[in-house]
Amino acid sequence: MKPEAAKRQIRAIKGVRDILPPESALWNRVEQTARDVFATYGYGEIRLPIFEETELFARSVGSETDIVSKEMYSFFDPDRDLEDLVEGYISSVRGKGSSPNILEQYVGAGFALLQWFSTRDPDTLTGKPRELALALREKASRQFSETTLDEIPEIISAFQKPMLQYHREFRNAISVAVSLRPEATASVCRAYIEHGMHTLPGDVKLYYIGPMFRRERPQKGRYRQFYQIGAEVLGQSDAPAIDAEVIEMLMAFFHRVGLTGCKLHLNSIGCRDCRPNYVEKLREALLKVKGQLGSDSQRRIETNPLRVLDSKLPEEQPIIEKLPRIGEHLCPACREHFAALQEQLKLRSIAYEINWRLVRGLDYYMRTTFEIIAPGLGAQNAVCGGGRYDGLVELLGGPATKGIGFAIGTDRVVLSLFTPDEDFWLPPRPQPPAQVVKPFTDDDVLPAAPVLDVLIAWMGAAAYPTAVKLARRLRGEGLSVELPAEEMKLKKSLGLADKLGARYAIIIGENEVASGRFTVKRLVDAQQRELGEAELIEFLRSKP
Ligand code: AMP
């Protein structure tokens, strides 16, 4: 290394940053609050890889989106053994050496390559490498069957040219295209399929915390390595109560973390039946005003007309206001789902604003979409985005599954919360460990699945609002509660409570609503008692 090069100060690369103490203490508080709140809703943590096959994001987020087409950090990760083989082969071809050793290596590597080509499924390759693989495979099978050992160098030399010519493509062909994750919903769905989670009882509720990577133009609140806290519900039901509960959990998190003045924006972007018609209508309308739009929006008319609605250009605003609105083009099923979601939100006293332009930039969303806007953040004021993505698991090769989730932008939450004179800005006081941690021994039992304190078995529409209120109350006390989104027969609810390992079931029917007293059943021995709300909370809190 040259001396002046050694002296150059190396700084963090553009758009990424260090988070130092004491600010990191605030980060920990935010993340811990999410863990605490999400646990009360029965979510377990999933830790995901930071990089995945590029195709995972191309297929789910969508290859036409900015995220996939422009913003991913991608690279080819070659199969090491094959790469060595290819490099050996190429250098022996280049060297054209005549020593027996080189010739041996050359023949051996050539043979191995042809063998690899002849076993490899060409469907996994695309473009030139695929053509090459098919041609070579054909030659290999035709010629080698009738070839004597003496003729091998001659045959291999026939492949020299294409080998050298396509060296790069060839390397790519033996590589996996991978990307640093720009988001994590796709990974959650991939993991759901890979681990057969559809066989688990009830809905699968997962949360994740970690960095994401997008090559965006950095500015305040927008980074190239940023952090998200996300949660997903995957299962068989798309009941609007699930969407509402996800949103309720999110609002509970923002409340607990102390972020005030947040606004919930809500929309429905329809489904595979009704959205394409709307997109066509939108495209037609946009073509009529194409000349008045900026170049980004003009391009999006072809690639992704919905994204025009995201435009922040002042001169485009009056034009966008006159465009057809998705809400007027929803199919009856989507309209009903959206109306029911709004009822569910009202029942939970969650304020929202319908924003017909909220389309979200990712292909996989359908029906419910939402965003949370926080005050004081300037242009990058969305602190959370989410929505429903039924069918995504299927698209990735899994069973038919419904899904909904969100991702909170941790950087922005922290930015919004930060005030230099608050306590969390002080260095944290060391805490003694809660208990002495012993090393594992053979007799140790690994921790069981996350504890579920209560399942609320509700019966009859009249019992539901009471169940929703009680669930929220109990969660506020730090208890983890499962509230079935749809009505179930008592036997089925109790069966689910058993499968989920709940400690107690609380039974709410019309009688309980009228009397204000709830039946609590301890699942381990089926003992029951009837308690009022205050006694019930006291009882559950005192039974660790
Ligand atoms: P998305 O995955 O695009 O739906 O984004 C969800 C949330 O992540 C947004 O509402 C932001 O709070 C946050 N976010 C997205 N991109 C960035 C970024 N480049 N820098 C910081 N936060 C981001």
Coordinates of C-alpha atoms and ligand atoms in Angstrom, one line a residue:
M1 CA 0.0 0.0 0.0
K2 CA 1.3 3.5 -0.8
P3 CA 2.0 5.6 2.3
E4 CA -0.4 8.4 1.2
A5 CA -3.2 5.8 0.7
A6 CA -2.6 4.4 4.2
K7 CA -3.1 7.9 5.6
R8 CA -6.4 8.6 3.9
Q9 CA -9.2 8.7 6.5
I10 CA -11.8 6.1 5.9
R11 CA -15.3 7.3 6.7
A12 CA -18.6 5.5 6.8
I13 CA -20.1 5.3 3.3
K14 CA -22.8 7.7 2.1
G15 CA -26.2 7.1 3.6
V16 CA -25.0 4.8 6.4
R17 CA -24.2 6.0 9.9
D18 CA -23.1 5.0 13.4
I19 CA -25.5 5.1 16.3
L20 CA -23.6 6.1 19.4
P21 CA -24.3 6.1 23.0
P22 CA -26.3 7.6 24.6
E23 CA -28.6 7.7 21.5
S24 CA -28.3 4.0 21.2
A25 CA -30.0 3.8 24.6
L26 CA -33.1 5.4 23.0
W27 CA -32.9 2.9 20.2
N28 CA -32.9 0.1 22.7
R29 CA -35.9 1.6 24.5
V30 CA -37.8 1.8 21.2
E31 CA -37.0 -1.8 20.3
Q32 CA -37.7 -3.1 23.7
T33 CA -41.1 -1.4 23.7
A34 CA -42.0 -3.1 20.5
R35 CA -40.9 -6.5 21.9
D36 CA -43.1 -5.9 25.0
V37 CA -46.2 -4.7 23.2
F38 CA -46.0 -7.3 20.4
A39 CA -45.6 -10.1 23.0
T40 CA -48.9 -9.1 24.5
Y41 CA -50.5 -9.7 21.1
G42 CA -49.0 -13.2 20.9
Y43 CA -46.2 -12.4 18.4
G44 CA -42.9 -14.2 18.5
E45 CA -39.6 -12.9 17.1
I46 CA -38.1 -14.2 13.8
R47 CA -34.5 -13.5 13.0
L48 CA -33.9 -13.4 9.3
P49 CA -30.9 -13.4 7.1
I50 CA -29.6 -10.0 5.9
F51 CA -29.2 -11.3 2.4
E52 CA -31.4 -13.5 0.2
E53 CA -31.7 -14.6 -3.4
T54 CA -32.4 -11.5 -5.5
E55 CA -35.3 -13.4 -7.1
L56 CA -37.1 -13.4 -3.8
F57 CA -37.4 -9.6 -3.9
A58 CA -38.0 -9.4 -7.6
R59 CA -40.9 -11.8 -7.4
S60 CA -42.5 -10.3 -4.3
V61 CA -41.7 -6.6 -4.2
G62 CA -41.9 -6.5 -8.0
S63 CA -39.2 -6.1 -10.6
E64 CA -40.7 -2.8 -11.9
T65 CA -40.6 -1.1 -8.5
D66 CA -37.9 1.4 -7.7
I67 CA -36.8 -0.7 -4.8
V68 CA -35.9 -3.7 -7.0
S69 CA -35.0 -2.0 -10.3
K70 CA -32.8 0.7 -8.8
E71 CA -32.2 0.5 -5.1
M72 CA -31.0 -3.0 -4.2
Y73 CA -27.4 -3.8 -3.3
S74 CA -26.9 -7.0 -5.3
F75 CA -24.0 -9.2 -6.2
F76 CA -23.2 -12.6 -7.6
D77 CA -22.2 -15.2 -5.1
P78 CA -20.5 -17.9 -7.1
D79 CA -20.3 -21.6 -6.2
R80 CA -16.7 -21.8 -4.9
D81 CA -15.9 -25.3 -6.1
L82 CA -17.2 -24.6 -9.6
E83 CA -15.6 -21.3 -9.7
D84 CA -12.2 -22.8 -9.0
L85 CA -12.9 -25.4 -11.6
V86 CA -13.8 -22.8 -14.2
E87 CA -10.9 -20.6 -13.3
G88 CA -8.5 -23.6 -13.7
Y89 CA -10.1 -24.5 -17.0
I90 CA -10.0 -21.0 -18.3
S91 CA -6.4 -20.4 -17.3
S92 CA -5.4 -23.7 -18.8
V93 CA -7.1 -22.8 -22.1
R94 CA -5.5 -19.3 -22.0
G95 CA -2.1 -20.8 -21.3
K96 CA -2.4 -23.4 -24.1
G97 CA 0.4 -25.2 -22.3
S98 CA 1.5 -28.5 -23.7
S99 CA 3.0 -30.1 -20.6
P100 CA 1.2 -33.4 -19.7
N101 CA 0.2 -31.9 -16.4
I102 CA -1.6 -28.9 -17.8
L103 CA -3.2 -31.1 -20.4
E104 CA -4.4 -33.4 -17.7
Q105 CA -5.8 -30.5 -15.7
Y106 CA -7.4 -29.1 -18.8
V107 CA -9.1 -32.4 -19.7
G108 CA -10.2 -33.0 -16.2
A109 CA -11.6 -29.6 -15.7
G110 CA -13.3 -29.7 -19.1
F111 CA -14.8 -33.1 -18.3
A112 CA -16.1 -31.9 -15.0
L113 CA -17.6 -28.8 -16.5
L114 CA -19.4 -30.8 -19.2
Q115 CA -20.6 -33.2 -16.6
W116 CA -21.9 -30.3 -14.6
F117 CA -23.6 -28.8 -17.6
S118 CA -25.2 -32.2 -18.5
T119 CA -26.7 -32.6 -15.0
R120 CA -27.7 -29.0 -14.4
D121 CA -31.3 -28.1 -15.0
P122 CA -31.0 -25.4 -17.7
D123 CA -34.3 -23.9 -16.4
T124 CA -32.3 -22.4 -13.6
L125 CA -30.2 -20.4 -16.1
T126 CA -31.3 -17.6 -18.3
G127 CA -30.1 -15.8 -21.4
K128 CA -26.7 -16.6 -23.0
P129 CA -25.6 -19.0 -20.3
R130 CA -28.7 -21.0 -20.8
E131 CA -28.1 -21.2 -24.5
L132 CA -24.6 -22.2 -23.9
A133 CA -25.5 -24.8 -21.3
L134 CA -28.1 -26.4 -23.7
A135 CA -25.7 -26.5 -26.6
L136 CA -22.9 -27.9 -24.5
R137 CA -25.1 -30.4 -22.9
E138 CA -26.3 -31.6 -26.3
K139 CA -22.7 -31.9 -27.6
A140 CA -21.6 -33.6 -24.4
S141 CA -24.2 -36.3 -24.6
R142 CA -23.8 -36.8 -28.3
Q143 CA -20.1 -36.8 -28.6
F144 CA -18.9 -38.3 -25.3
S145 CA -20.8 -41.4 -25.8
E146 CA -18.9 -42.1 -28.9
T147 CA -15.6 -40.6 -28.0
T148 CA -12.3 -42.3 -27.2
L149 CA -10.0 -40.9 -24.6
D150 CA -7.5 -39.7 -27.2
E151 CA -10.2 -37.4 -28.8
I152 CA -11.1 -35.6 -25.6
P153 CA -8.6 -32.7 -25.9
E154 CA -10.0 -32.1 -29.4
I155 CA -13.5 -32.0 -28.2
I156 CA -12.7 -29.7 -25.3
S157 CA -10.9 -27.4 -27.6
A158 CA -14.2 -27.0 -29.5
F159 CA -15.6 -25.4 -26.4
Q160 CA -12.7 -23.0 -25.9
K161 CA -14.2 -20.1 -27.8
P162 CA -17.6 -20.0 -26.2
M163 CA -16.1 -20.7 -22.8
L164 CA -13.8 -17.7 -23.1
Q165 CA -16.4 -15.6 -24.8
Y166 CA -18.9 -16.2 -22.1
H167 CA -16.5 -16.3 -19.2
R168 CA -18.4 -13.6 -17.3
E169 CA -21.8 -15.0 -18.1
F170 CA -20.6 -18.4 -17.2
R171 CA -19.4 -17.2 -13.8
N172 CA -22.8 -15.6 -13.3
A173 CA -24.4 -18.8 -14.4
I174 CA -22.7 -20.8 -11.7
S175 CA -23.5 -18.0 -9.2
V176 CA -26.6 -17.1 -7.2
A177 CA -27.7 -13.5 -7.6
V178 CA -28.1 -12.2 -4.0
S179 CA -29.2 -8.9 -2.6
L180 CA -29.0 -7.2 0.8
R181 CA -32.6 -7.2 1.9
P182 CA -34.5 -4.0 1.1
E183 CA -37.4 -5.1 3.3
A184 CA -38.3 -8.2 5.2
T185 CA -41.9 -9.3 4.4
A186 CA -40.6 -11.4 1.5
S187 CA -38.1 -13.1 3.8
V188 CA -40.8 -13.8 6.4
C189 CA -43.0 -15.5 3.7
R190 CA -40.0 -17.5 2.4
A191 CA -39.3 -18.7 6.0
Y192 CA -43.0 -19.5 6.5
I193 CA -42.9 -21.8 3.5
E194 CA -39.5 -23.2 4.2
H195 CA -40.4 -24.2 7.8
G196 CA -43.9 -25.5 7.0
M197 CA -45.4 -22.9 9.4
H198 CA -48.8 -23.3 7.8
T199 CA -49.2 -26.5 9.8
L200 CA -49.0 -24.5 13.1
P201 CA -52.2 -23.9 15.0
G202 CA -54.0 -20.6 14.6
D203 CA -52.5 -17.6 12.8
V204 CA -48.7 -17.3 12.6
K205 CA -47.7 -14.0 14.2
L206 CA -44.1 -12.9 13.8
Y207 CA -42.1 -9.8 14.3
Y208 CA -38.6 -8.8 13.3
I209 CA -36.1 -6.1 14.1
G210 CA -33.1 -5.2 12.0
P211 CA -31.4 -3.3 9.2
M212 CA -32.7 -2.9 5.6
F213 CA -30.7 -1.6 2.6
R214 CA -31.9 0.6 -0.2
R215 CA -29.7 2.8 -2.5
E216 CA -31.9 5.9 -2.1
R217 CA -30.8 9.5 -2.2
P218 CA -29.9 10.1 1.4
Q219 CA -31.5 13.0 3.4
K220 CA -32.8 13.6 6.9
G221 CA -34.8 10.5 7.8
R222 CA -33.8 8.6 4.7
Y223 CA -30.7 6.4 4.8
R224 CA -29.2 3.6 2.7
Q225 CA -28.9 1.4 5.8
F226 CA -32.0 2.0 7.8
Y227 CA -33.8 0.0 10.5
Q228 CA -37.3 -1.5 10.6
I229 CA -39.4 -3.1 13.3
G230 CA -42.0 -5.1 11.5
A231 CA -44.7 -7.6 12.2
E232 CA -46.7 -10.1 10.0
V233 CA -49.7 -12.3 10.5
L234 CA -50.0 -15.3 8.2
G235 CA -52.9 -17.7 8.1
Q236 CA -56.1 -18.8 6.5
S237 CA -58.3 -15.9 7.4
D238 CA -58.5 -12.4 6.0
A239 CA -61.1 -11.2 8.5
P240 CA -61.0 -7.4 8.8
A241 CA -60.7 -7.9 12.6
I242 CA -57.1 -9.2 11.9
D243 CA -56.3 -5.9 10.0
A244 CA -57.8 -3.9 12.8
E245 CA -55.9 -5.8 15.5
V246 CA -52.6 -5.3 13.7
I247 CA -53.4 -1.5 13.5
E248 CA -54.4 -1.5 17.2
M249 CA -51.1 -3.1 18.1
L250 CA -49.2 -0.5 16.1
M251 CA -51.1 2.3 17.8
A252 CA -50.4 0.8 21.2
F253 CA -46.7 0.7 20.3
F254 CA -46.7 4.4 19.3
H255 CA -48.6 5.3 22.4
R256 CA -46.3 3.3 24.7
V257 CA -43.2 4.6 23.1
G258 CA -44.4 8.2 23.6
L259 CA -44.8 9.3 20.0
T260 CA -47.7 11.6 20.1
G261 CA -49.7 13.3 17.3
C262 CA -49.4 10.3 14.9
K263 CA -52.0 10.1 12.1
L264 CA -53.2 6.9 10.6
H265 CA -53.8 7.0 6.9
L266 CA -55.9 4.2 5.4
N267 CA -56.9 2.9 2.0
S268 CA -58.0 -0.1 0.1
I269 CA -56.3 -0.8 -3.2
G270 CA -58.5 -3.6 -4.2
C271 CA -57.6 -7.2 -5.3
R272 CA -56.6 -9.1 -8.4
D273 CA -60.2 -8.9 -9.6
C274 CA -60.8 -5.2 -9.4
R275 CA -57.4 -3.5 -9.4
P276 CA -56.4 -4.3 -13.0
N277 CA -59.5 -2.6 -14.3
Y278 CA -58.8 0.5 -12.1
V279 CA -55.2 0.6 -13.2
E280 CA -56.3 0.6 -16.8
K281 CA -58.8 3.4 -16.2
L282 CA -56.0 5.3 -14.4
R283 CA -53.6 4.7 -17.3
E284 CA -56.2 6.0 -19.8
A285 CA -56.8 9.1 -17.8
L286 CA -53.1 9.7 -17.3
L287 CA -52.4 9.3 -21.1
K288 CA -54.8 12.2 -21.7
V289 CA -52.8 14.5 -19.4
K290 CA -49.4 13.0 -20.2
G291 CA -48.0 16.3 -21.6
Q292 CA -48.6 18.1 -18.3
L293 CA -46.8 15.6 -16.2
G294 CA -43.1 15.4 -15.2
S295 CA -40.8 12.8 -16.7
D296 CA -41.0 10.4 -13.7
S297 CA -44.8 10.3 -13.9
Q298 CA -44.7 10.0 -17.7
R299 CA -42.5 6.9 -17.3
R300 CA -44.7 5.5 -14.6
I301 CA -47.8 5.6 -16.9
E302 CA -46.2 2.6 -18.6
T303 CA -44.4 0.9 -15.8
N304 CA -46.6 1.5 -12.7
P305 CA -49.4 4.0 -13.0
L306 CA -50.4 3.7 -9.4
R307 CA -47.1 5.2 -8.4
V308 CA -48.0 8.5 -10.1
L309 CA -50.4 9.0 -7.1
D310 CA -47.3 9.1 -4.9
S311 CA -46.0 12.2 -6.7
K312 CA -45.1 15.2 -4.5
L313 CA -44.5 17.6 -7.4
P314 CA -46.6 20.7 -6.7
E315 CA -47.5 21.2 -10.4
E316 CA -48.9 17.7 -10.7
Q317 CA -51.2 17.9 -7.6
P318 CA -54.2 19.6 -9.3
I319 CA -54.0 17.0 -12.1
I320 CA -53.8 14.0 -9.7
E321 CA -56.8 15.3 -7.7
K322 CA -59.0 14.8 -10.9
L323 CA -57.8 11.3 -11.6
P324 CA -60.2 8.3 -11.0
R325 CA -60.1 7.0 -7.5
I326 CA -59.7 3.4 -6.5
G327 CA -62.5 3.6 -3.9
E328 CA -65.0 4.1 -6.7
H329 CA -63.8 1.0 -8.5
L330 CA -63.6 -1.6 -5.8
C331 CA -65.4 -4.9 -6.3
P332 CA -68.2 -5.7 -3.9
A333 CA -66.0 -8.1 -1.8
C334 CA -63.2 -5.5 -1.4
R335 CA -65.8 -2.7 -0.6
E336 CA -67.3 -4.9 2.1
H337 CA -63.9 -5.8 3.5
F338 CA -62.9 -2.1 3.7
A339 CA -66.2 -1.1 5.3
A340 CA -65.9 -3.8 7.9
L341 CA -62.3 -2.8 8.7
Q342 CA -63.5 0.7 9.3
E343 CA -66.3 -0.6 11.6
Q344 CA -63.6 -2.6 13.5
L345 CA -61.4 0.5 13.9
K346 CA -64.3 2.5 15.2
L347 CA -65.1 -0.3 17.7
R348 CA -61.5 0.1 18.9
S349 CA -61.7 3.9 19.0
I350 CA -58.9 4.2 16.5
A351 CA -59.0 7.5 14.5
Y352 CA -58.1 7.3 10.8
E353 CA -58.2 9.3 7.7
I354 CA -58.9 7.8 4.3
N355 CA -56.2 8.7 1.8
W356 CA -57.2 7.4 -1.6
R357 CA -53.7 8.2 -2.9
L358 CA -52.0 5.8 -0.5
V359 CA -51.1 3.0 -2.9
R360 CA -47.7 1.9 -1.4
G361 CA -44.8 1.2 -3.7
L362 CA -44.6 -2.6 -3.5
D363 CA -46.4 -5.0 -5.8
Y364 CA -47.5 -7.5 -3.2
Y365 CA -50.0 -5.3 -1.4
M366 CA -53.8 -5.7 -1.9
R367 CA -56.9 -4.4 -0.1
T368 CA -55.9 -2.8 3.2
T369 CA -53.0 -0.4 3.0
F370 CA -52.0 2.1 5.7
E371 CA -49.3 4.5 6.7
I372 CA -48.6 6.4 9.9
I373 CA -47.4 9.9 9.7
A374 CA -45.6 11.6 12.5
P375 CA -45.3 15.3 13.1
G376 CA -42.0 17.3 12.9
L377 CA -40.2 15.0 10.4
G378 CA -40.4 17.2 7.3
A379 CA -40.7 15.4 3.9
Q380 CA -39.8 11.9 5.3
N381 CA -42.7 11.9 7.7
A382 CA -44.0 8.3 7.3
V383 CA -43.0 6.3 10.4
C384 CA -44.7 3.1 9.4
G385 CA -46.2 1.5 6.3
G386 CA -48.1 -1.7 5.9
G387 CA -50.9 -3.6 4.3
R388 CA -52.5 -6.9 3.3
Y389 CA -50.7 -9.2 0.9
D390 CA -52.9 -12.3 0.4
G391 CA -51.4 -14.5 -2.2
L392 CA -47.8 -13.6 -1.7
V393 CA -46.9 -16.9 0.0
E394 CA -48.5 -18.7 -3.0
L395 CA -46.5 -16.5 -5.4
L396 CA -43.3 -17.7 -3.6
G397 CA -44.3 -21.3 -4.1
G398 CA -46.2 -21.9 -0.8
P399 CA -49.7 -22.9 0.1
A400 CA -52.6 -20.4 -0.3
T401 CA -52.2 -18.1 2.6
K402 CA -53.5 -14.7 3.7
G403 CA -51.2 -12.1 5.1
I404 CA -51.0 -8.7 6.6
G405 CA -48.1 -6.7 8.2
F406 CA -46.3 -3.5 8.7
A407 CA -42.8 -2.0 9.0
I408 CA -42.0 0.8 11.4
G409 CA -39.0 3.0 10.4
T410 CA -37.0 2.9 13.6
D411 CA -34.6 5.8 12.5
R412 CA -37.6 8.1 12.0
V413 CA -39.3 7.1 15.3
V414 CA -36.0 7.8 17.1
L415 CA -35.6 11.1 15.2
S416 CA -39.1 12.1 16.2
L417 CA -38.7 11.1 19.9
F418 CA -35.4 12.7 20.4
T419 CA -35.2 15.6 22.8
P420 CA -31.8 16.2 24.3
D421 CA -33.0 17.0 27.8
E422 CA -34.9 13.7 28.5
D423 CA -33.8 10.9 30.8
F424 CA -33.2 8.4 28.1
W425 CA -30.5 10.7 26.8
L426 CA -28.5 10.0 30.0
P427 CA -26.2 7.0 29.9
P428 CA -28.1 4.0 31.2
R429 CA -27.6 2.9 34.7
P430 CA -26.2 -0.7 34.8
Q431 CA -28.9 -3.2 35.9
P432 CA -28.0 -6.3 37.9
P433 CA -28.9 -9.4 35.9
A434 CA -32.4 -10.7 36.8
Q435 CA -31.0 -14.1 37.6
V436 CA -27.7 -15.8 37.5
V437 CA -27.2 -17.4 34.0
K438 CA -25.9 -20.9 34.3
P439 CA -24.3 -22.7 31.3
F440 CA -26.6 -25.3 29.7
T441 CA -26.2 -28.8 30.9
D442 CA -27.7 -32.0 29.5
D443 CA -30.5 -31.8 32.1
D444 CA -31.5 -28.3 31.1
V445 CA -34.8 -27.9 29.4
L446 CA -34.8 -25.4 26.6
P447 CA -37.4 -22.7 26.9
A448 CA -40.8 -23.6 25.6
A449 CA -42.7 -21.6 23.0
P450 CA -43.6 -18.1 24.0
V451 CA -46.1 -18.0 26.9
L452 CA -49.7 -17.3 26.0
D453 CA -51.5 -16.1 29.1
V454 CA -55.1 -16.0 27.9
L455 CA -57.3 -16.9 25.0
I456 CA -60.6 -15.1 24.9
A457 CA -63.4 -17.4 23.7
W458 CA -66.2 -15.1 22.7
M459 CA -69.6 -16.2 21.4
G460 CA -72.2 -14.1 19.6
A461 CA -71.8 -10.7 18.0
A462 CA -72.9 -9.0 21.1
A463 CA -69.9 -10.4 23.1
Y464 CA -67.3 -9.2 20.6
P465 CA -67.0 -5.6 21.6
T466 CA -66.6 -6.7 25.2
A467 CA -64.0 -9.2 24.2
V468 CA -62.1 -6.5 22.2
K469 CA -62.1 -4.1 25.2
L470 CA -61.1 -6.8 27.7
A471 CA -58.2 -8.0 25.4
R472 CA -56.9 -4.5 25.2
R473 CA -57.1 -4.0 29.0
L474 CA -55.3 -7.3 29.7
R475 CA -52.6 -6.5 27.2
G476 CA -52.1 -3.1 28.7
E477 CA -51.4 -5.0 32.0
G478 CA -48.6 -6.9 30.2
L479 CA -50.5 -10.2 29.7
S480 CA -50.3 -11.9 26.4
V481 CA -53.8 -12.5 24.9
E482 CA -55.2 -14.2 21.8
L483 CA -58.5 -12.9 20.6
P484 CA -59.9 -15.0 17.7
A485 CA -60.8 -12.7 14.8
E486 CA -63.9 -14.7 13.9
E487 CA -66.5 -16.3 16.1
M488 CA -65.9 -19.9 17.0
K489 CA -67.8 -22.6 18.8
L490 CA -66.7 -22.8 22.5
K491 CA -65.2 -26.3 21.9
K492 CA -63.1 -25.1 19.0
S493 CA -61.9 -22.0 21.0
L494 CA -60.9 -24.2 23.9
G495 CA -59.1 -26.6 21.5
L496 CA -57.2 -23.7 20.0
A497 CA -56.3 -22.4 23.5
D498 CA -54.9 -25.9 24.3
K499 CA -52.9 -26.1 21.1
L500 CA -51.5 -22.6 21.6
G501 CA -50.5 -23.6 25.2
A502 CA -52.7 -20.8 26.8
R503 CA -52.7 -20.9 30.6
Y504 CA -56.3 -19.6 30.8
A505 CA -59.4 -19.2 28.7
I506 CA -61.8 -16.5 29.4
I507 CA -65.3 -17.2 28.2
I508 CA -67.6 -14.4 27.1
G509 CA -71.1 -15.0 25.9
E510 CA -74.2 -12.9 26.1
N511 CA -74.7 -13.8 29.8
E512 CA -71.3 -12.6 30.7
V513 CA -71.8 -9.3 28.8
A514 CA -75.1 -8.7 30.7
S515 CA -73.7 -9.6 34.2
G516 CA -70.2 -8.0 33.7
R517 CA -68.7 -11.2 35.1
F518 CA -66.4 -13.5 33.1
T519 CA -65.8 -17.2 33.3
V520 CA -62.1 -18.0 33.7
K521 CA -61.0 -21.5 33.0
R522 CA -57.6 -22.8 34.0
L523 CA -56.6 -25.1 31.1
V524 CA -54.2 -27.4 33.0
D525 CA -57.0 -28.8 35.2
A526 CA -60.2 -27.2 33.8
Q527 CA -61.0 -25.4 37.1
Q528 CA -63.4 -22.5 36.5
R529 CA -64.4 -19.4 38.4
E530 CA -66.5 -16.4 37.7
L531 CA -64.9 -13.0 38.2
G532 CA -65.6 -9.3 37.6
E533 CA -63.1 -7.4 35.4
A534 CA -61.0 -5.9 38.3
E535 CA -60.9 -9.2 40.1
L536 CA -60.0 -11.0 36.9
I537 CA -57.0 -8.7 36.2
E538 CA -55.9 -9.1 39.8
F539 CA -56.3 -12.9 39.6
L540 CA -54.3 -13.2 36.3
R541 CA -51.6 -10.9 37.5
S542 CA -51.1 -12.8 40.7
K543 CA -50.7 -16.2 38.8
P544 CA -47.3 -16.1 37.1
Ligands
AMP1 P1 -41.7 0.5 3.3 O1 -40.9 -0.8 3.6 O2 -41.2 1.2 2.1 O3 -43.1 0.3 3.4 O4 -41.3 1.5 4.5 C1 -41.8 1.3 5.8 C2 -41.2 2.4 6.7 O5 -39.8 2.2 6.7 C3 -41.4 3.8 6.2 O6 -42.6 4.3 6.6 C4 -40.2 4.5 6.8 O7 -40.5 4.9 8.1 C5 -39.1 3.5 6.8 N1 -38.2 3.6 5.7 C6 -38.3 3.2 4.4 N2 -37.3 3.6 3.7 C7 -36.4 4.2 4.5 C8 -35.1 4.8 4.4 N3 -34.5 4.8 3.2 N4 -34.6 5.4 5.5 C9 -35.2 5.5 6.7 N5 -36.4 4.9 6.9 C10 -37.0 4.3 5.8

